[in-house]
mmCIF file of C-alpha atoms in Angstrom:
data_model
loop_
_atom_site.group_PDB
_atom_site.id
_atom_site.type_symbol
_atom_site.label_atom_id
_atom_site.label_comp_id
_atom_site.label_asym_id
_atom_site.label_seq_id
_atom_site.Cartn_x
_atom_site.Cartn_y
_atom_site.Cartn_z
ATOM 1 C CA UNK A 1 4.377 -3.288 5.621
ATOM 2 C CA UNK A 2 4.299 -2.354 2.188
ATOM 3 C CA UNK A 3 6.397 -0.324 -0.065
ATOM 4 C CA UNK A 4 4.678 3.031 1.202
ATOM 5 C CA UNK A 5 1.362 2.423 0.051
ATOM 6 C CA UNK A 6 -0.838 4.209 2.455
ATOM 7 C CA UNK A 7 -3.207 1.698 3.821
ATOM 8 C CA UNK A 8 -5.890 4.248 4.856
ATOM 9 C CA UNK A 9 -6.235 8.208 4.851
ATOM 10 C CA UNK A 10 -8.345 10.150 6.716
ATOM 11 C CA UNK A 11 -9.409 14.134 6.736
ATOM 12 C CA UNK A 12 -10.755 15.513 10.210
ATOM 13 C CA UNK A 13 -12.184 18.711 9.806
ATOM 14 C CA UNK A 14 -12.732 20.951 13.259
ATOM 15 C CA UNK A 15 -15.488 23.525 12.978
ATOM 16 C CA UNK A 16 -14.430 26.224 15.912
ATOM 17 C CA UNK A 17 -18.582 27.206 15.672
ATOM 18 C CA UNK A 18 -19.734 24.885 16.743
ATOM 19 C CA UNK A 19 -16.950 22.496 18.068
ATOM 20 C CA UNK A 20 -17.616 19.675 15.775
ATOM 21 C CA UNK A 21 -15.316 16.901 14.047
ATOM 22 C CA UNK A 22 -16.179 15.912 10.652
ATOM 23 C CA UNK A 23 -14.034 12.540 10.158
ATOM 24 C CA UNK A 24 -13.716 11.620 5.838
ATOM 25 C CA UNK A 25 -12.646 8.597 4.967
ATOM 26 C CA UNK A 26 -10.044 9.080 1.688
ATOM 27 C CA UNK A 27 -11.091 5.704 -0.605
ATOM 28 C CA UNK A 28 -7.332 4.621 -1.026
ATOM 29 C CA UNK A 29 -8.101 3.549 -4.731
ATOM 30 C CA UNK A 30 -9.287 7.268 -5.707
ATOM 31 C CA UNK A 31 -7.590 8.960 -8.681
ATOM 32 C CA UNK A 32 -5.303 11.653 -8.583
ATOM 33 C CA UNK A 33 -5.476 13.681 -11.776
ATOM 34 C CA UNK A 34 -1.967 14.945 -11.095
ATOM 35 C CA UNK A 35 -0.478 11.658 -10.329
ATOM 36 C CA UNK A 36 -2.533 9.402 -13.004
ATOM 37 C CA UNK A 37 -2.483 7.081 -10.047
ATOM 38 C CA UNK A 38 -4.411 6.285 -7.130
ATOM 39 C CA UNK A 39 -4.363 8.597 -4.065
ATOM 40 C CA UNK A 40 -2.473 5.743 -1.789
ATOM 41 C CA UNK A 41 0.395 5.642 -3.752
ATOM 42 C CA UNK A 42 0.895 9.901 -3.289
ATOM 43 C CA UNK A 43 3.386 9.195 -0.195
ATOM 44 C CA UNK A 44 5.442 6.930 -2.227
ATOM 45 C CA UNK A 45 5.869 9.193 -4.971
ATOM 46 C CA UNK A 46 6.572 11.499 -2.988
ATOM 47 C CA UNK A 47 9.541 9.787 -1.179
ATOM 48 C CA UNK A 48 11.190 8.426 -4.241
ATOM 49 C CA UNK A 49 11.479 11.950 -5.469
ATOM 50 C CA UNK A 50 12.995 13.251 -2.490
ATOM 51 C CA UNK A 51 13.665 11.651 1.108
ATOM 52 C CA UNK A 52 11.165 13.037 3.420
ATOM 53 C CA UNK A 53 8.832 14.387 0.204
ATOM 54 C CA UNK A 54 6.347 12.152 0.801
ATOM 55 C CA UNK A 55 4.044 13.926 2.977
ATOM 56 C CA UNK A 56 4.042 16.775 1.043
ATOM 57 C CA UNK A 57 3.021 15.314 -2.015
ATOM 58 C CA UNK A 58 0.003 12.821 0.405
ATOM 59 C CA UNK A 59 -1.425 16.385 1.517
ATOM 60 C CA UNK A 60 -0.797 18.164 -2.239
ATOM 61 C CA UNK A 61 -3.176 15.217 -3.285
ATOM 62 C CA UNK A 62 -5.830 15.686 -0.844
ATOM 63 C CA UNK A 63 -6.084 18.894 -1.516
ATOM 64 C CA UNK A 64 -6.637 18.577 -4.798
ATOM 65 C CA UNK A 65 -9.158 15.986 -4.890
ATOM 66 C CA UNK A 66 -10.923 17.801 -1.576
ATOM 67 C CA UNK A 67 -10.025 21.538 -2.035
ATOM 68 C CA UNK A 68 -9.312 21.436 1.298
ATOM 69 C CA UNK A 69 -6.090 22.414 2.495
ATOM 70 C CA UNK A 70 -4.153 19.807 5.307
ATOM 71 C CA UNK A 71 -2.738 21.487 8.483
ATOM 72 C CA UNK A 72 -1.318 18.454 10.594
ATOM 73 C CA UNK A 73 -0.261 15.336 9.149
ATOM 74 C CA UNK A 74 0.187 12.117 10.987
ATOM 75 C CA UNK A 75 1.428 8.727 9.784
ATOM 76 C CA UNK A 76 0.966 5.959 12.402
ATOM 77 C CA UNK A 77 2.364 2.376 11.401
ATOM 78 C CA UNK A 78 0.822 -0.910 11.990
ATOM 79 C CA UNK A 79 3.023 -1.291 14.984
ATOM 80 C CA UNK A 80 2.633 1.939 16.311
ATOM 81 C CA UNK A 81 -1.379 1.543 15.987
ATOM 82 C CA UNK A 82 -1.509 -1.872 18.017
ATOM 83 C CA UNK A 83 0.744 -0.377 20.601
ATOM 84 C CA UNK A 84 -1.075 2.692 21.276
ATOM 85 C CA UNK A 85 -4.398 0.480 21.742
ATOM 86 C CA UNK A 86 -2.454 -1.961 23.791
ATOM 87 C CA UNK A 87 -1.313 0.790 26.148
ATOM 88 C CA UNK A 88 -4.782 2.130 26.865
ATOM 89 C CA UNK A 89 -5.799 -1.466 27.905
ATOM 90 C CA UNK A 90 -7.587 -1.811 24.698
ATOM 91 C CA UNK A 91 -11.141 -0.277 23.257
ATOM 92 C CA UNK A 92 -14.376 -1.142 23.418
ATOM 93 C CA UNK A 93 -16.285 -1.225 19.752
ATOM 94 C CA UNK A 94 -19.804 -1.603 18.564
ATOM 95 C CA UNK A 95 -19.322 -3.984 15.640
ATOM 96 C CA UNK A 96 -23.020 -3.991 13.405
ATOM 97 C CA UNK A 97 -23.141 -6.027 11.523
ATOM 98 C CA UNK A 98 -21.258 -8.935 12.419
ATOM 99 C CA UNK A 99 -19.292 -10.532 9.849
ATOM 100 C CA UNK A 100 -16.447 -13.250 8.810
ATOM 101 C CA UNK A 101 -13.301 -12.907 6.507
ATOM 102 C CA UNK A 102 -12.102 -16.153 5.299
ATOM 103 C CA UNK A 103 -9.344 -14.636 3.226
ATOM 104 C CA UNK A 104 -7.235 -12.474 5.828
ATOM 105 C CA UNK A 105 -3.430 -12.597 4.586
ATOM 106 C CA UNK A 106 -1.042 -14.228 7.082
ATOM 107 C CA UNK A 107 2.104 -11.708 7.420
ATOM 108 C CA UNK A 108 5.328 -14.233 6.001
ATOM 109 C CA UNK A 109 3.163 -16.499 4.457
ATOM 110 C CA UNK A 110 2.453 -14.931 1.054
ATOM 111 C CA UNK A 111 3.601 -17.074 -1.248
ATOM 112 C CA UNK A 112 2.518 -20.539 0.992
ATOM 113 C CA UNK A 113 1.576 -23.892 -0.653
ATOM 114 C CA UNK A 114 -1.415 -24.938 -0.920
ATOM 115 C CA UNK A 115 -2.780 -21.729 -1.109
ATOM 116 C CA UNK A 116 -5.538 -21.801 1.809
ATOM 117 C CA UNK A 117 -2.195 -21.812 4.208
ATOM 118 C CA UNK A 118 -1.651 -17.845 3.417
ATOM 119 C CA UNK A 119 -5.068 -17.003 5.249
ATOM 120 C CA UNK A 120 -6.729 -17.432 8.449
ATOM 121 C CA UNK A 121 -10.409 -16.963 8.762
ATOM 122 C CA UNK A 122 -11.436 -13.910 11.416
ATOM 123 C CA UNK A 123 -14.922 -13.813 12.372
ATOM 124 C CA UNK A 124 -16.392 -10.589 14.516
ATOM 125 C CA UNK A 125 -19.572 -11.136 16.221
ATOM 126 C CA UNK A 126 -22.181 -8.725 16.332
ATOM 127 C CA UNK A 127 -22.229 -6.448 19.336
ATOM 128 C CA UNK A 128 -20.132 -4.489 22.074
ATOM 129 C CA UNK A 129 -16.514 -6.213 21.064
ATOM 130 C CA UNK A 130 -13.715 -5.573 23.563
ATOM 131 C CA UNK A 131 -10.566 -5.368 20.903
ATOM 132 C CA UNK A 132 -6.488 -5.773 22.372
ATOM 133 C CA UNK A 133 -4.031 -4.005 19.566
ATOM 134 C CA UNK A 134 -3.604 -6.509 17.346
ATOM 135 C CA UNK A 135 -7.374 -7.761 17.199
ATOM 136 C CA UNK A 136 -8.467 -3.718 16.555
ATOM 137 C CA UNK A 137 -5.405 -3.711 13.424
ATOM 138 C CA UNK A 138 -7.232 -6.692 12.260
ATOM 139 C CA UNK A 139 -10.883 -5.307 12.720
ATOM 140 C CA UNK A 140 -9.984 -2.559 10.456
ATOM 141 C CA UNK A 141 -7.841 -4.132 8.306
ATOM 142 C CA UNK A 142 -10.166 -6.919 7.235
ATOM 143 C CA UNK A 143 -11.499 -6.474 2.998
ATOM 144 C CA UNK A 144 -12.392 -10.269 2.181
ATOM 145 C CA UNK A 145 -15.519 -10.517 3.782
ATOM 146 C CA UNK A 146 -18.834 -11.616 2.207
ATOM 147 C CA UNK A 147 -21.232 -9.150 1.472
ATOM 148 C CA UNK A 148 -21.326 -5.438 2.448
ATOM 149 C CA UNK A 149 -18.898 -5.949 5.147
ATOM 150 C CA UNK A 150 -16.237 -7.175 2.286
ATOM 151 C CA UNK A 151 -15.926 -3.302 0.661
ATOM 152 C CA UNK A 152 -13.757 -0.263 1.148
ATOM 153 C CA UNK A 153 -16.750 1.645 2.042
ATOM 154 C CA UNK A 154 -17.441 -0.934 5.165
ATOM 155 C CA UNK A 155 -13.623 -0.836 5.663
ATOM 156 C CA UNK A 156 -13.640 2.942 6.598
ATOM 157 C CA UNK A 157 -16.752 2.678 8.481
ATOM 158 C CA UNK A 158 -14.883 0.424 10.703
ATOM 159 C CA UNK A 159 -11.812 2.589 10.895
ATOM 160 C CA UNK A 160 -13.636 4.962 12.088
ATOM 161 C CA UNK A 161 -15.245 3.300 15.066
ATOM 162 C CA UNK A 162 -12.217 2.049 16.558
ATOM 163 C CA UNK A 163 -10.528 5.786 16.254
ATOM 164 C CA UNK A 164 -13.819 7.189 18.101
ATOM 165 C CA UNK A 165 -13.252 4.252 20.722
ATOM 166 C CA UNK A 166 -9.859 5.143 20.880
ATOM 167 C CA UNK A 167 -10.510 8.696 21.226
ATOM 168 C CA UNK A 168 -13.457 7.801 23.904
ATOM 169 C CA UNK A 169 -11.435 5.234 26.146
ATOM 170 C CA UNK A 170 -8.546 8.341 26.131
ATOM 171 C CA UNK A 171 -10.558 11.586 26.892
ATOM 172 C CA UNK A 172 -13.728 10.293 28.604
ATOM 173 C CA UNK A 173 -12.822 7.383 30.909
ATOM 174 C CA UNK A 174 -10.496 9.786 32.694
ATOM 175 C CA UNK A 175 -7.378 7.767 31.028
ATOM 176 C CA UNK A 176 -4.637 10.342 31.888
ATOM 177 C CA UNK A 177 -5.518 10.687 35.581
ATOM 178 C CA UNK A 178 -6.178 7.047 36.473
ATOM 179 C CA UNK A 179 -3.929 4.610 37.785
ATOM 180 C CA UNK A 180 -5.593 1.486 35.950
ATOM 181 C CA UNK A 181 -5.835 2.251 32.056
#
């Protein structure tokens, strides 16, 4: 939804050893020696330079603020990401704490008079949630929050969660063999 900003990155990291996933959250707003910008706007640089470069500068940056090299690469759009949830019947997610955003942007209404039109207020209890597509997008979307829960940091933690209840509801409940996901 915006002009090829990445909204969040993410490194996994599979040790064969021990068959373990190491998940890192990217902060979006880290600089990029190279770029003398922040690491979310690597993609678009990337594609202004050259259709289809945009990828390849994303992982040149990660690897050079991680020193870790990037094997697979996936970009997944808003649409795609409430879809996918959607499709699996939706995912269950711990949310701790529970919190409240006042300030979440309504898509089309940016520029809204008065100005308390442009938001609605989201408010995620504390507990087992039960999150459809578009709930889950907003879950992890969600930076205005008071408190802890209002920062990047909290913002990844929260990412996270709903791709481990994504990746729990598909390999552990048996998705791909039953007949009711």
């Amino acid at each position: 939804d915006s002009p090829n900003l990445s909204d969040t990155l993410i490194f996994y990291s599979y040790n064969q050893e021990n068959k373990s996933l190491t998940q890192v959250s990217i902060p979006r707003d880290l600089w990029v020696p190279s770029l003398r910008d922040k690491i979310n706007t690597a993609y678009h640089y990337g594609e202004e330079a050259s259709p289809g470069g945009g990828l390849k500068l994303a992982e040149a940056s990660v690897l050079e603020v991680l020193g870790q090299p990037v094997n697979y690469t996936a970009i997944i759009n808003f649409n795609l990401f409430r879809q996918v949830i959607d499709l699996v019947g939706g995912i269950d997610v711990e949310v701790n704490p529970g919190f409240t955003d006042k300030e979440f942007p309504i898509p089309g209404r940016e520029n809204a008079f008065p100005l308390e039109s442009r938001y609605e207020t989201l408010t995620f209890p504390e507990g087992q949630n039960h999150f459809d597509g578009q709930t889950a997008l907003k879950y992890v979307r969600s930076r205005h929050s008071l408190g802890d829960q209002g920062t990047d940091f909290a913002r990844s933690v929260r990412q996270q969660k709903v791709i481990s209840a994504l990746k729990d509801k598909i390999l552990i409940s048996n998705f791909f063999t039953s007949t009711t996901a």
